């Protein structure tokens, strides 16, 4: 297991190198930082000076080298919007985004598992079709639309939850639903199809035919085996979950990484974009390794090769 | 194994819940849940205002954004400020006089303390404006370049020396960026420490800033100009307009800015809520390229563009009536305004078509590109459709704001671009810098010797009457030659809870001292 | 492509899957008639396609013609509605029905276009990785890993902020960032096929690599491809809406449902029809595509059940 961990961590290196290259290329083609940093009244000489100071007159490979050396030391440059070092700005947003992402994930699991199982057990009945319909609907509805509707319904009309901002648990509920619903939809469908496959397997059928208490069968055998792919999909969805926060956070004025990123992209504050992409990528990769470990714990048949 | 599985799963869930549960602590909120219908009062000593954007920085000199300054004016004071009629009234300075062509003397208040207890003196004035005038990296630098030196004559007398005669010095000292900084505090602790816990002389002290979330200010009991009205003032950032309005409707905030025109009726119909509007110093306009070889080099084509746009219909529909027609960008309240061009607008579709015929275009009108920032998307779309109806072929190019400003800086727009230009100087010069030959080169390529002479003369003319005449003349010429086509003067539209008394200002500032709890 | 000196395909062993595929298709159609959701999906997709094709006939107005006086008119059947505007008008007085009709074209073009681009990139890279192996494989697959670690929408946001929004840029950006799943599937399939007899014997006869790939391997990965594409058309339509929300969607004169929904969100509380109809159009279309995709998956590739939700 230790060996496996070391190996996966080592495999992160080339991936991160490639990500750094992607980020570097993106930033270099993102227009002219000099024009954005200088006031309108700046002269040509001002421009030339700043270009030199930023090292933008060097050959590209040298620029990349410098960028990489700095990035390894956690230096992604200074956000020109805030005039502060970019990495701390990104890191201070993580708790808010994690809070939202984990809440959405938890919500999705809580919704998806019972619905998925129920749907599978009641296969081809009205309930099954209804649940399938709802879950597809959850996937088919654009995120921001759902967010706005939820605010109108639950905050403005019913007054149950605050409209926006980050605060207590009540502030978390609507954005978590907005973000979690499409996740839950996908999970429900996955759990259903896995459960179906498992319920069809001989030992379960035997158990059921023997009249062993239904819930017991489902709980003991089917559920456990049906859960493994859920763990996988959780790791796969973490990326899209983080992507989803870009939109959900804007709708709910949630002060997380997503809002920071959207405004950074809109103001071409590339230091922040670079730092954020890196932090997200490292996080996603670590999550993948973690879920892989959990996966292996759940399914001892997989060897640590 | 199975119990292991269940445990793992339970642990995962628990972890998620713990993370979600304890994240809530820190932030303060005035939101009151469990209420419906009539918007409740949010106040109890706290004033909460929701804006669409966050402040850029707590360095007033490194901001170029009205929304930021609107908040910072509560922390930092100017030497003198504008009242809502545009008159200069004393603030940290009690009186001022011009002692020579390029020398001004200011008497300062002797009873003012910074939030850390340091007294405010002429040394702070010197530090503030010499930093502005010398540090080219500051976003406000270009507005203060004319200040050559500030002398601290004694603790409470400061003398400004300008590079030449500067009719605008008082305007500069009362505009965005001119808030007085604590020289001793910054010199001792460095600017980074200052930015982390900024202090000024203002009615409100910095308490916290959670980026993209809220700025919290608390009252300064030592304030020299009357006790603060609120214990705390919270400026929230809510980028989505509909979310902002919902916050107002549920009593989450007391004041929201940038209310969409379609929501006005909804707010007005809610008990306890009202909509307040005021014309602001911002005119929505199209800058027109006159470069040789472009269709808009032809004055007839420019006139046709102007005549083809029904500005009144635009104001009445999309702006929800919140706009004032104008043929000049120097609106009343700004120095040099020509009121004969205000509340005027031209629209004559048939004549526009005829002009295009005269200009030699047959069935197929000229092809124009119209660029706009996404902020003014609706307006750009309507204008584009109106131009199309007059026979033009319009290539509409909607850009996100930073791409737009990048293109504007590099002067690479095509025939037309749409922009709302404000005037923090309250002076016509600020509107017309872009038509000086040197600035216009590459952008509009507008070049009129008479206008150039008038503008250059007005920049150093210390005589108010003749200076006004110069700008009026410029306005008349520009209205004919159309290097810019003005659509309308915009209005600030705010939603206000009945628990506060608030009248919006022309300069879009939120002086918390002027916003009071309703009786 | 065929080289005259080589013997015709008949000389090569027939790939085993082809026959079963034809049989599968017939069976599939029968299944489609039985599967209720599959039927619904197929009908929805068919209707959307027909609307897109006959848009000029169905639209009652120029989708971009503004009429400020007629702005925010409710649908015809509501009080204040006019029979001129079936589904009402938007904030600029444009006819919502006509815009939805024309928007279907854009949604389909973007959805299908992006899938074609990402499919093509994915296929080429996947085949290349599997066929040439070693360092080529390593680089391509690490690149795929890297892209997977960055949320697609973030990548697109950055790229679109650079190149500026527009229908064709959107297609290429989505295409260029979404190829990973295709490459993975193709690579996997090719790896397993590579060792199969018919490919081996084709090689022995001396067929060129390119020919082997096109004639024998690609047809075999087609089914996985179609299944993936169904899912991707759906995500692309949603993605376009999200990008519109962030201000980087499709702009005039092209009309997109995502753009309509995003522009209309300001009016949800006051003029519900502005956002609701495009929102419904998106939701129903995506629903149809997903249902159809599910059916395709069941018919073409039962193994995919495990990989996709």
Short mmCIF file of C-alpha atoms in Angstrom, two decimals, chain B residues 103-438:
data_model
loop_
_atom_site.label_atom_id
_atom_site.label_comp_id
_atom_site.label_asym_id
_atom_site.label_seq_id
_atom_site.Cartn_x
_atom_site.Cartn_y
_atom_site.Cartn_z
CA UNK B 103 0.49 78.21 -5.50
CA UNK B 104 -2.44 77.40 -3.25
CA UNK B 105 -2.57 77.54 0.52
CA UNK B 106 -4.84 75.36 2.67
CA UNK B 107 -5.65 75.85 6.33
CA UNK B 108 -6.24 72.52 8.01
CA UNK B 109 -8.38 71.43 10.93
CA UNK B 110 -6.38 71.03 14.11
CA UNK B 111 -8.78 68.67 15.88
CA UNK B 112 -8.60 65.61 13.68
CA UNK B 113 -7.13 62.26 14.67
CA UNK B 114 -6.47 59.17 12.60
CA UNK B 115 -8.12 55.96 13.76
CA UNK B 116 -4.95 54.98 15.64
CA UNK B 117 -4.87 58.24 17.58
CA UNK B 118 -2.16 59.98 15.55
CA UNK B 119 -3.01 63.63 14.93
CA UNK B 120 -3.70 64.73 11.36
CA UNK B 121 -1.20 67.38 10.19
CA UNK B 122 0.19 69.00 7.06
CA UNK B 123 2.81 66.22 6.91
CA UNK B 124 0.02 63.79 6.01
CA UNK B 125 -1.18 66.07 3.24
CA UNK B 126 2.36 66.33 1.90
CA UNK B 127 2.82 62.56 2.02
CA UNK B 128 -0.53 61.83 0.40
CA UNK B 129 -0.20 64.08 -2.61
CA UNK B 130 3.49 63.66 -3.22
CA UNK B 131 2.96 59.90 -3.32
CA UNK B 132 0.16 60.42 -5.84
CA UNK B 133 2.18 62.81 -7.95
CA UNK B 134 5.35 60.75 -8.06
CA UNK B 135 4.39 57.07 -8.00
CA UNK B 136 3.54 56.31 -11.60
CA UNK B 137 2.31 52.83 -10.78
CA UNK B 138 -0.72 54.20 -8.94
CA UNK B 139 -3.97 54.14 -10.86
CA UNK B 140 -4.80 57.69 -9.81
CA UNK B 141 -1.38 59.09 -10.64
CA UNK B 142 -2.34 60.66 -13.95
CA UNK B 143 -4.95 62.88 -12.28
CA UNK B 144 -2.40 64.37 -9.89
CA UNK B 145 0.59 64.84 -12.16
CA UNK B 146 0.18 68.62 -12.09
CA UNK B 147 1.13 68.75 -8.41
CA UNK B 148 4.80 69.63 -8.25
CA UNK B 149 5.29 69.92 -4.52
CA UNK B 150 3.39 70.15 -1.25
CA UNK B 151 4.96 72.23 1.51
CA UNK B 152 4.09 71.81 5.16
CA UNK B 153 4.25 75.46 6.15
CA UNK B 154 3.32 74.56 9.71
CA UNK B 155 1.36 71.69 11.26
CA UNK B 156 -1.95 73.05 10.06
CA UNK B 157 -1.03 74.89 6.86
CA UNK B 158 -0.21 73.15 3.60
CA UNK B 159 0.92 74.83 0.42
CA UNK B 160 0.43 73.22 -2.98
CA UNK B 161 2.71 74.15 -5.85
CA UNK B 162 1.51 73.07 -9.28
CA UNK B 163 3.60 72.62 -12.41
CA UNK B 164 1.76 75.52 -14.04
CA UNK B 165 -1.52 77.33 -13.61
CA UNK B 166 -4.04 74.59 -12.81
CA UNK B 167 -7.70 75.62 -12.81
CA UNK B 168 -8.56 72.09 -11.67
CA UNK B 169 -6.58 71.77 -8.46
CA UNK B 170 -9.65 71.96 -6.23
CA UNK B 171 -11.41 69.40 -8.40
CA UNK B 172 -8.44 67.08 -8.08
CA UNK B 173 -8.32 67.43 -4.30
CA UNK B 174 -12.00 66.54 -3.99
CA UNK B 175 -12.04 63.59 -6.35
CA UNK B 176 -11.54 59.87 -6.14
CA UNK B 177 -8.05 59.07 -4.87
CA UNK B 178 -7.56 62.24 -2.85
CA UNK B 179 -8.37 60.72 0.56
CA UNK B 180 -5.73 61.65 3.15
CA UNK B 181 -3.41 58.83 4.21
CA UNK B 182 -1.63 58.57 7.59
CA UNK B 183 1.99 59.37 6.79
CA UNK B 184 3.48 58.33 10.12
CA UNK B 185 1.62 55.02 10.26
CA UNK B 186 2.59 54.07 6.71
CA UNK B 187 6.19 55.14 7.07
CA UNK B 188 6.54 53.14 10.27
CA UNK B 189 4.71 50.00 9.20
CA UNK B 190 5.00 49.94 5.43
CA UNK B 191 2.24 50.08 2.86
CA UNK B 192 1.46 46.35 3.04
CA UNK B 193 0.70 46.57 6.74
CA UNK B 194 -1.41 49.63 6.04
CA UNK B 195 -3.41 47.74 3.42
CA UNK B 196 -4.06 44.91 5.88
CA UNK B 197 -5.42 47.27 8.51
CA UNK B 198 -5.97 50.62 6.88
CA UNK B 199 -6.65 53.72 8.91
CA UNK B 200 -7.90 57.14 7.91
CA UNK B 201 -9.65 60.04 9.58
CA UNK B 202 -13.13 59.09 8.42
CA UNK B 203 -16.37 58.55 10.29
CA UNK B 204 -15.93 54.80 10.03
CA UNK B 205 -13.01 52.56 10.87
CA UNK B 206 -11.95 49.52 8.95
CA UNK B 207 -13.08 46.33 10.65
CA UNK B 208 -12.74 43.56 8.08
CA UNK B 209 -12.68 42.85 4.38
CA UNK B 210 -13.58 39.38 3.12
CA UNK B 211 -12.84 39.65 -0.57
CA UNK B 212 -15.82 39.18 -2.90
CA UNK B 213 -18.00 38.96 0.19
CA UNK B 214 -18.15 42.07 2.36
CA UNK B 215 -16.39 45.09 3.75
CA UNK B 216 -17.29 45.81 7.35
CA UNK B 217 -16.73 49.25 8.85
CA UNK B 218 -17.36 50.27 12.45
CA UNK B 219 -18.07 53.69 13.85
CA UNK B 220 -15.31 56.10 14.80
CA UNK B 221 -16.51 57.77 17.98
CA UNK B 222 -13.73 60.33 17.70
CA UNK B 223 -14.95 61.61 14.34
CA UNK B 224 -14.50 65.36 14.03
CA UNK B 225 -17.71 66.08 12.18
CA UNK B 226 -20.54 64.69 14.29
CA UNK B 227 -21.11 61.26 15.78
CA UNK B 228 -21.52 58.39 13.31
CA UNK B 229 -25.11 57.30 12.83
CA UNK B 230 -24.46 53.58 12.64
CA UNK B 231 -22.54 51.14 14.81
CA UNK B 232 -21.52 49.21 11.75
CA UNK B 233 -21.75 49.65 8.03
CA UNK B 234 -21.57 46.52 5.90
CA UNK B 235 -20.97 46.64 2.15
CA UNK B 236 -21.86 43.30 0.65
CA UNK B 237 -20.82 42.05 -2.78
CA UNK B 238 -23.68 40.39 -4.66
CA UNK B 239 -22.80 40.12 -8.36
CA UNK B 240 -26.13 38.76 -9.63
CA UNK B 241 -28.65 41.58 -10.01
CA UNK B 242 -31.61 39.30 -9.34
CA UNK B 243 -29.98 37.98 -6.17
CA UNK B 244 -29.35 41.53 -5.05
CA UNK B 245 -32.99 42.44 -5.51
CA UNK B 246 -34.04 39.28 -3.67
CA UNK B 247 -31.84 40.32 -0.74
CA UNK B 248 -33.65 43.64 -0.62
CA UNK B 249 -37.06 41.98 -0.83
CA UNK B 250 -36.30 39.66 2.07
CA UNK B 251 -34.81 42.40 4.22
CA UNK B 252 -31.32 40.97 4.00
CA UNK B 253 -29.93 44.38 3.07
CA UNK B 254 -31.07 47.99 3.48
CA UNK B 255 -29.89 49.46 0.18
CA UNK B 256 -29.06 47.85 -3.15
CA UNK B 257 -27.44 49.57 -6.08
CA UNK B 258 -27.89 48.76 -9.76
CA UNK B 259 -31.54 47.74 -9.67
CA UNK B 260 -32.60 46.40 -13.10
CA UNK B 261 -35.33 48.56 -14.63
CA UNK B 262 -37.78 45.68 -14.75
CA UNK B 263 -37.56 45.14 -11.00
CA UNK B 264 -38.46 48.71 -10.11
CA UNK B 265 -42.18 48.09 -10.08
CA UNK B 266 -41.79 44.95 -8.04
CA UNK B 267 -39.79 46.79 -5.39
CA UNK B 268 -42.18 49.74 -5.33
CA UNK B 269 -45.10 47.38 -4.78
CA UNK B 270 -43.51 45.78 -1.76
CA UNK B 271 -44.43 47.37 1.50
CA UNK B 272 -41.52 49.11 3.24
CA UNK B 273 -39.46 49.34 0.07
CA UNK B 274 -38.93 52.14 -2.39
CA UNK B 275 -36.79 52.92 -5.40
CA UNK B 276 -34.66 56.06 -5.38
CA UNK B 277 -33.12 57.40 -8.56
CA UNK B 278 -30.89 60.30 -9.44
CA UNK B 279 -29.08 61.33 -12.60
CA UNK B 280 -25.42 60.43 -12.27
CA UNK B 281 -22.40 61.90 -13.99
CA UNK B 282 -22.23 59.14 -16.53
CA UNK B 283 -23.28 59.45 -20.15
CA UNK B 284 -23.80 56.43 -22.36
CA UNK B 285 -22.27 57.20 -25.73
CA UNK B 286 -20.67 55.83 -28.84
CA UNK B 287 -17.17 56.92 -29.76
CA UNK B 288 -16.96 57.32 -33.52
CA UNK B 289 -13.84 56.71 -35.56
CA UNK B 290 -13.20 59.38 -38.22
CA UNK B 291 -10.11 57.76 -39.67
CA UNK B 292 -9.66 58.35 -43.39
CA UNK B 293 -11.10 55.43 -45.33
CA UNK B 294 -13.70 54.36 -42.79
CA UNK B 295 -17.35 54.95 -43.68
CA UNK B 296 -17.66 57.13 -40.58
CA UNK B 297 -15.06 59.54 -41.95
CA UNK B 298 -18.03 60.99 -43.86
CA UNK B 299 -19.93 63.49 -41.66
CA UNK B 300 -23.17 62.52 -43.40
CA UNK B 301 -22.76 58.94 -42.29
CA UNK B 302 -22.08 60.05 -38.72
CA UNK B 303 -25.17 62.23 -38.78
CA UNK B 304 -27.18 59.35 -40.20
CA UNK B 305 -26.06 57.15 -37.33
CA UNK B 306 -27.13 59.77 -34.82
CA UNK B 307 -30.50 60.29 -36.50
CA UNK B 308 -31.20 56.58 -36.87
CA UNK B 309 -31.12 55.93 -33.14
CA UNK B 310 -34.32 56.59 -31.23
CA UNK B 311 -32.79 57.50 -27.88
CA UNK B 312 -36.11 58.27 -26.28
CA UNK B 313 -37.44 54.82 -27.07
CA UNK B 314 -34.29 53.33 -25.56
CA UNK B 315 -34.58 55.36 -22.36
CA UNK B 316 -38.29 54.64 -22.05
CA UNK B 317 -38.01 50.93 -22.64
CA UNK B 318 -34.74 49.35 -21.63
CA UNK B 319 -33.67 51.97 -19.13
CA UNK B 320 -37.17 51.94 -17.66
CA UNK B 321 -37.34 55.71 -17.96
CA UNK B 322 -34.15 56.15 -15.96
CA UNK B 323 -32.12 58.35 -18.21
CA UNK B 324 -31.97 61.92 -19.43
CA UNK B 325 -31.57 62.65 -23.12
CA UNK B 326 -28.53 64.71 -23.95
CA UNK B 327 -26.39 65.83 -26.85
CA UNK B 328 -23.43 66.64 -24.63
CA UNK B 329 -21.49 64.58 -22.14
CA UNK B 330 -20.88 67.63 -19.91
CA UNK B 331 -24.07 67.38 -17.92
CA UNK B 332 -25.26 70.10 -15.54
CA UNK B 333 -23.27 70.10 -12.31
CA UNK B 334 -20.05 69.72 -14.23
CA UNK B 335 -18.00 72.82 -14.95
CA UNK B 336 -18.47 74.07 -18.51
CA UNK B 337 -21.83 72.48 -19.21
CA UNK B 338 -23.80 73.89 -22.17
CA UNK B 339 -27.39 73.41 -21.10
CA UNK B 340 -28.76 74.19 -24.55
CA UNK B 341 -27.62 70.70 -25.55
CA UNK B 342 -29.03 69.03 -22.45
CA UNK B 343 -32.37 67.22 -22.49
CA UNK B 344 -32.10 67.30 -26.29
CA UNK B 345 -31.92 64.47 -28.73
CA UNK B 346 -32.15 63.95 -32.47
CA UNK B 347 -34.10 61.20 -34.17
CA UNK B 348 -35.31 61.15 -37.75
CA UNK B 349 -35.18 57.79 -39.44
CA UNK B 350 -36.27 59.05 -42.87
CA UNK B 351 -33.65 61.77 -42.86
CA UNK B 352 -31.04 59.24 -41.80
CA UNK B 353 -31.91 57.09 -44.81
CA UNK B 354 -31.83 60.14 -47.06
CA UNK B 355 -28.42 61.12 -45.72
CA UNK B 356 -27.09 57.71 -46.61
CA UNK B 357 -28.40 58.14 -50.16
CA UNK B 358 -26.73 61.55 -50.33
CA UNK B 359 -23.51 60.01 -49.08
CA UNK B 360 -23.60 57.76 -52.13
CA UNK B 361 -24.84 54.54 -50.58
CA UNK B 362 -27.54 52.86 -52.61
CA UNK B 363 -29.52 49.87 -51.47
CA UNK B 364 -26.71 48.61 -49.35
CA UNK B 365 -25.74 50.96 -46.54
CA UNK B 366 -22.30 51.23 -44.99
CA UNK B 367 -20.89 48.40 -42.94
CA UNK B 368 -20.08 49.34 -39.35
CA UNK B 369 -18.58 47.53 -36.44
CA UNK B 370 -20.03 48.31 -33.02
CA UNK B 371 -18.16 47.08 -29.95
CA UNK B 372 -19.49 47.13 -26.44
CA UNK B 373 -18.64 45.72 -23.08
CA UNK B 374 -21.09 43.04 -21.91
CA UNK B 375 -22.25 45.54 -19.29
CA UNK B 376 -24.11 47.53 -21.98
CA UNK B 377 -25.12 44.53 -24.05
CA UNK B 378 -28.84 45.35 -24.18
CA UNK B 379 -28.19 48.89 -25.36
CA UNK B 380 -25.70 47.77 -27.97
CA UNK B 381 -28.17 45.20 -29.28
CA UNK B 382 -30.94 47.74 -29.61
CA UNK B 383 -28.73 50.36 -31.24
CA UNK B 384 -27.44 47.75 -33.65
CA UNK B 385 -30.99 46.78 -34.59
CA UNK B 386 -31.97 50.43 -35.09
CA UNK B 387 -28.97 51.05 -37.32
CA UNK B 388 -29.82 47.95 -39.29
CA UNK B 389 -33.33 49.29 -39.82
CA UNK B 390 -31.82 52.47 -41.29
CA UNK B 391 -29.85 50.46 -43.82
CA UNK B 392 -26.52 49.97 -42.09
CA UNK B 393 -24.91 46.58 -41.83
CA UNK B 394 -23.73 46.26 -38.25
CA UNK B 395 -21.17 43.81 -36.91
CA UNK B 396 -21.91 43.71 -33.23
CA UNK B 397 -19.03 42.73 -30.99
CA UNK B 398 -19.83 42.19 -27.31
CA UNK B 399 -16.72 41.83 -25.18
CA UNK B 400 -16.26 40.98 -21.54
CA UNK B 401 -15.14 44.06 -19.62
CA UNK B 402 -11.40 43.47 -19.43
CA UNK B 403 -11.11 42.48 -23.08
CA UNK B 404 -13.05 45.63 -23.84
CA UNK B 405 -10.74 47.90 -21.86
CA UNK B 406 -7.72 46.20 -23.33
CA UNK B 407 -9.00 47.00 -26.82
CA UNK B 408 -9.83 50.51 -25.77
CA UNK B 409 -6.32 51.07 -24.40
CA UNK B 410 -4.76 49.74 -27.56
CA UNK B 411 -7.18 51.85 -29.67
CA UNK B 412 -8.13 48.95 -31.92
CA UNK B 413 -11.90 49.33 -32.08
CA UNK B 414 -13.62 49.69 -35.42
CA UNK B 415 -16.08 52.44 -36.38
CA UNK B 416 -18.09 52.58 -33.17
CA UNK B 417 -17.75 51.55 -29.57
CA UNK B 418 -20.23 52.05 -26.79
CA UNK B 419 -19.20 53.15 -23.35
CA UNK B 420 -20.62 54.91 -20.29
CA UNK B 421 -18.15 57.58 -19.28
CA UNK B 422 -18.24 59.12 -15.82
CA UNK B 423 -16.71 62.34 -14.61
CA UNK B 424 -15.04 62.24 -11.23
CA UNK B 425 -13.47 65.67 -11.84
CA UNK B 426 -16.79 67.48 -12.29
CA UNK B 427 -15.15 69.39 -15.10
CA UNK B 428 -15.51 69.40 -18.87
CA UNK B 429 -11.79 68.85 -19.34
CA UNK B 430 -12.26 65.31 -18.14
CA UNK B 431 -14.77 64.65 -20.93
CA UNK B 432 -12.64 66.13 -23.64
CA UNK B 433 -9.15 64.82 -22.99
CA UNK B 434 -9.87 62.04 -25.44
CA UNK B 435 -10.49 64.58 -28.24
CA UNK B 436 -7.16 66.33 -27.84
CA UNK B 437 -5.29 65.65 -31.08
CA UNK B 438 -2.58 63.67 -29.32
#
